[in-house]
mmCIF file of C-alpha atoms in Angstrom:
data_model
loop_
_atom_site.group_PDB
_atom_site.id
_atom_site.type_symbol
_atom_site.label_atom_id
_atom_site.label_comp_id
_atom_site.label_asym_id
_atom_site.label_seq_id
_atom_site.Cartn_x
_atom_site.Cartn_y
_atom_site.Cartn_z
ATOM 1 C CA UNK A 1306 -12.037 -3.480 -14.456
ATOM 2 C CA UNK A 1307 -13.507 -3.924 -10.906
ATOM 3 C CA UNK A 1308 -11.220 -7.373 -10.272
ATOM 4 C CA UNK A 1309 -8.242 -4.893 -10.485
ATOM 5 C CA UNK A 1310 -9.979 -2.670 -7.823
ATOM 6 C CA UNK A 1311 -10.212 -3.789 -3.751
ATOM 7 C CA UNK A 1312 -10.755 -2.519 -0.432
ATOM 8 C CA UNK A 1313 -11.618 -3.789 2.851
ATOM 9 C CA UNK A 1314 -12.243 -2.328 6.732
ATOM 10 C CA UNK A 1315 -11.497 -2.705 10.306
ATOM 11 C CA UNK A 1316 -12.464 -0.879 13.222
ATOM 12 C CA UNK A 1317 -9.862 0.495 15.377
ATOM 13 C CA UNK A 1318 -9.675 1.461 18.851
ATOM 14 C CA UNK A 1319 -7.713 4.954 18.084
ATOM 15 C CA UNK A 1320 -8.301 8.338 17.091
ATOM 16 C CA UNK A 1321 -8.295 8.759 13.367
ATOM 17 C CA UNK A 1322 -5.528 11.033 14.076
ATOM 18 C CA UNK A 1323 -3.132 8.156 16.107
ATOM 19 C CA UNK A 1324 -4.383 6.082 13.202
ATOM 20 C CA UNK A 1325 -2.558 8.061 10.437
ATOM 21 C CA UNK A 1326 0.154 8.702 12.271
ATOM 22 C CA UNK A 1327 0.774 4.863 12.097
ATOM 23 C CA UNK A 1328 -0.337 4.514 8.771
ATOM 24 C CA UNK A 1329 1.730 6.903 7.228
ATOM 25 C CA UNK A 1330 5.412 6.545 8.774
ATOM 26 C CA UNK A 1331 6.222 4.085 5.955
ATOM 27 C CA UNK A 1332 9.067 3.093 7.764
ATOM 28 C CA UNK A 1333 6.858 0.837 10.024
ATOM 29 C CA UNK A 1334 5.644 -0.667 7.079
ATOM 30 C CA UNK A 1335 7.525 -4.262 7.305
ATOM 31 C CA UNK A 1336 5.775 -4.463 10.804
ATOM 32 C CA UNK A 1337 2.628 -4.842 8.808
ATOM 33 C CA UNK A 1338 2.605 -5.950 5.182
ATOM 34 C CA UNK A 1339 3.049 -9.375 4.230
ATOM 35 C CA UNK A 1340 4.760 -8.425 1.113
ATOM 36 C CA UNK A 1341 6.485 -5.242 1.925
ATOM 37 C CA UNK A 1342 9.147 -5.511 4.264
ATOM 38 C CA UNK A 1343 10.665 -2.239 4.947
ATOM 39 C CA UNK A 1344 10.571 1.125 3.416
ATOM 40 C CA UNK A 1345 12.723 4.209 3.648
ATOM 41 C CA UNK A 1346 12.035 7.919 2.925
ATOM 42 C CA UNK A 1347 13.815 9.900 0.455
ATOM 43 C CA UNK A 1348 16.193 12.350 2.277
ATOM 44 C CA UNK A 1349 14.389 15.124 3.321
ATOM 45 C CA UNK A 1350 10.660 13.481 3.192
ATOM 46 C CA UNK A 1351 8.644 13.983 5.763
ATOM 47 C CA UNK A 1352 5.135 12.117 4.134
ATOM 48 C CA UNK A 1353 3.253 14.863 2.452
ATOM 49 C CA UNK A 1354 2.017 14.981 -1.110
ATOM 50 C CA UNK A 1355 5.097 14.405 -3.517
ATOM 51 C CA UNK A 1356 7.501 13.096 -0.749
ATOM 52 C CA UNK A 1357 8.769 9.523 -2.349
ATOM 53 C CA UNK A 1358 10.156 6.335 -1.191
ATOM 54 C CA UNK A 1359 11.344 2.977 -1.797
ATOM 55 C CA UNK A 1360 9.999 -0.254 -0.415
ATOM 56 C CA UNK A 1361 11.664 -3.962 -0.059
ATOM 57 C CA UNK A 1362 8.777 -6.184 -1.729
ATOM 58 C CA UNK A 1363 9.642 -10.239 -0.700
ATOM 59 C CA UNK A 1364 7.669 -13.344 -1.931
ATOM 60 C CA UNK A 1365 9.063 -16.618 -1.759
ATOM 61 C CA UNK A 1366 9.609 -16.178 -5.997
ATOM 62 C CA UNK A 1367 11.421 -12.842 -5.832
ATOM 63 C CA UNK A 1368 12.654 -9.583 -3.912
ATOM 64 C CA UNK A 1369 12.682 -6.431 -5.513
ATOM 65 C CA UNK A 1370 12.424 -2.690 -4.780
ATOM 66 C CA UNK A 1371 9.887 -0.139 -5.755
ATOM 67 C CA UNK A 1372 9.815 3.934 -6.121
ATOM 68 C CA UNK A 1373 6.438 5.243 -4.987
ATOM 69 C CA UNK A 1374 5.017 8.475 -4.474
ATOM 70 C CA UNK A 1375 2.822 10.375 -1.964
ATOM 71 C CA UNK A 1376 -0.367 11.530 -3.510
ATOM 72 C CA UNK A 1377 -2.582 12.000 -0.440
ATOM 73 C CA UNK A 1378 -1.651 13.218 2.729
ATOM 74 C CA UNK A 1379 -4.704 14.573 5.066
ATOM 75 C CA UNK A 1380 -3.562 13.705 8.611
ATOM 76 C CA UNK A 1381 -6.595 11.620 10.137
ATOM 77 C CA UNK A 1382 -8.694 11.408 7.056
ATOM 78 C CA UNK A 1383 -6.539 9.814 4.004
ATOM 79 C CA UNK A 1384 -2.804 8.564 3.500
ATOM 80 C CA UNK A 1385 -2.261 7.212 -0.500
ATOM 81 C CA UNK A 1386 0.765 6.487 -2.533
ATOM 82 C CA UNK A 1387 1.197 5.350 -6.146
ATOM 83 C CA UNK A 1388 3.916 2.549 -7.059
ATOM 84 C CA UNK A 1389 6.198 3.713 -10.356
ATOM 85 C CA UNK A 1390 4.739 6.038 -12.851
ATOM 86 C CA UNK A 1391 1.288 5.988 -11.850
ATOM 87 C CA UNK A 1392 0.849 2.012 -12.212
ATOM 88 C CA UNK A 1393 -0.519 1.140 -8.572
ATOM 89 C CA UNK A 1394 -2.491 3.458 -6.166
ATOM 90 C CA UNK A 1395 -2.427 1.956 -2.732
ATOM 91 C CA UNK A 1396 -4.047 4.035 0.300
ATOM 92 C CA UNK A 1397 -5.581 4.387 3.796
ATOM 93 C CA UNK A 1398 -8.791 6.566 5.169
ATOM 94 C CA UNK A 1399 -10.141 7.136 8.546
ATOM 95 C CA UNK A 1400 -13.449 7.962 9.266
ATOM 96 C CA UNK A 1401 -14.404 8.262 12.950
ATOM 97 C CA UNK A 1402 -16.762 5.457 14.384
ATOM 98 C CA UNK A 1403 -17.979 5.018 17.633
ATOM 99 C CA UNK A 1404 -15.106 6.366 19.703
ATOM 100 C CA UNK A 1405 -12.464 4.704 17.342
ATOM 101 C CA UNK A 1406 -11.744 4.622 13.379
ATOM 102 C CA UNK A 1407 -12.903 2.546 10.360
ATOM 103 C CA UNK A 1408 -9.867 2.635 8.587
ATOM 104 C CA UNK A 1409 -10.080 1.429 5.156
ATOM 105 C CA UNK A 1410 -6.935 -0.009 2.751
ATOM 106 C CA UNK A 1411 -7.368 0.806 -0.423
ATOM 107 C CA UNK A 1412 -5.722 -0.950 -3.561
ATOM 108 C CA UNK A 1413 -6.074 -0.352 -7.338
ATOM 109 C CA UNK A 1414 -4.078 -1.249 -10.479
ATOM 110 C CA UNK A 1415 -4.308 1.063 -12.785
ATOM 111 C CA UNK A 1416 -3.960 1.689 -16.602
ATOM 112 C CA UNK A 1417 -0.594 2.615 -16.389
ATOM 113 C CA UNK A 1418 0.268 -0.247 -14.420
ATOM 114 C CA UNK A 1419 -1.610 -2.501 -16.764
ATOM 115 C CA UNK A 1420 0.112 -0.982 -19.898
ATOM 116 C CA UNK A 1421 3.393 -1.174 -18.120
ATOM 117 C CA UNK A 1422 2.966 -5.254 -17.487
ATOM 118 C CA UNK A 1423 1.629 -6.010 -21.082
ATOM 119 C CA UNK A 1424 4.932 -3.999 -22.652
ATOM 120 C CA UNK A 1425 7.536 -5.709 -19.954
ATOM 121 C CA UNK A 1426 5.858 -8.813 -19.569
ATOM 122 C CA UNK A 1427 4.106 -9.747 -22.752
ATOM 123 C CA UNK A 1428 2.653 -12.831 -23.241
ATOM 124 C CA UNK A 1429 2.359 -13.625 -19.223
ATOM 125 C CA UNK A 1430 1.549 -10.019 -17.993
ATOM 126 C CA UNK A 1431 -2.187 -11.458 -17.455
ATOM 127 C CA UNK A 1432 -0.763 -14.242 -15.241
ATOM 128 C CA UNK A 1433 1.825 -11.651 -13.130
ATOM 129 C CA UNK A 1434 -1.439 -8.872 -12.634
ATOM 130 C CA UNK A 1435 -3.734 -11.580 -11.298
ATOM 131 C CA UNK A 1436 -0.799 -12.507 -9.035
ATOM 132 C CA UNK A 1437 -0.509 -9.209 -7.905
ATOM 133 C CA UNK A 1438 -4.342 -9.164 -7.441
ATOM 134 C CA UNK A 1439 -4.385 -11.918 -5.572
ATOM 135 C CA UNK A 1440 -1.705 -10.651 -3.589
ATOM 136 C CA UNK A 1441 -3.584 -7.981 -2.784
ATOM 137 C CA UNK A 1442 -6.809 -9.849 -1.926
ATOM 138 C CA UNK A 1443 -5.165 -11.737 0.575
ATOM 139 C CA UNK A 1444 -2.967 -9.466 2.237
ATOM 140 C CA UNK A 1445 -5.132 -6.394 2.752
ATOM 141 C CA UNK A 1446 -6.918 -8.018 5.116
ATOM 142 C CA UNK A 1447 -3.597 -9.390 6.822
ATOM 143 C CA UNK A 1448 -2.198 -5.822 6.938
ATOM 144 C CA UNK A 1449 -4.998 -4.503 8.561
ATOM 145 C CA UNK A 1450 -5.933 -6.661 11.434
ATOM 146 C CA UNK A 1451 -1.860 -6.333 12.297
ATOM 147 C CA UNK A 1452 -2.507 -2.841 12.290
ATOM 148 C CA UNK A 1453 -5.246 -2.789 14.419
ATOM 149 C CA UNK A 1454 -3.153 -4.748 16.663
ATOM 150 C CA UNK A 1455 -0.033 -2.267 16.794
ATOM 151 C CA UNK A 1456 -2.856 0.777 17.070
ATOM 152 C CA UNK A 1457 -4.975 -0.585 20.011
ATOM 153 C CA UNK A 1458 -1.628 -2.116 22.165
ATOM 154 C CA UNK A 1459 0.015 1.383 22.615
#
């Protein structure tokens, strides 16, 4: 399903390398996201591939927390994480452009996720993934023109 599938770009005045760096200290997450407002590492995770952590997810309907896992971790190329068991894959990449980076978000619910909503939410889990879609529609681009921002002002 393509609708449950979305990515969008910016170009960013900063090494790919600066832009990772950024990217992937989770804890500077709640300067960014419009949902997530802070995250913590588990003790003794550093951000590479099978480090976890937790993030603070606020809409005006509901807070709640959320384990997620690192699954890529290529310092100025690719920082991804999946949400649960497998049920959302967000990520950045960096490709070098013109003196700066294209850096790309990357969201995508997958099966898992979708299974995981149709056995806890029944009926309505078709109405809470399109919310989540939308969520994601909207605030990719939100997250990464505050990024830009933080990258290119020091």
């Amino acid at each position: 399903m393509s609708e449950l599938r979305h990515s969008a770009s910016v170009t960013v005045a900063a090494a790919p390398e600066a832009v990772y760096d950024l990217v992937s200290d989770v804890t500077r997450t709640g300067e960014w996201s419009p949902i997530c407002q802070e995250c913590w590492w588990d003790e003794g995770a550093s951000g590479q591939v099978g480090d976890g952590f937790t993030g603070r997810n606020v809409t005006p309907e509901r807070t709640w927390e959320s384990r997620s896992r690192v699954v890529a971790a290529d310092r100025g190329r690719e920082f991804a994480w999946e949400v649960g068991a497998g049920y959302v894959r967000w990520g950045y990449t960096m490709v070098p452009a013109g003196g700066g980076t294209e850096l790309t978000e990357h969201w995508e619910f997958l099966p898992a996720g979708q299974a995981f909503f149709a056995e806890r939410f029944g009926e309505s889990a078709g109405e809470r993934i399109a919310e989540r879609t939308r969520q994601a529609h909207e605030g990719i681009p939100v997250t990464l023109a505050a990024i830009k921002r933080i990258a290119e002002s020091g």
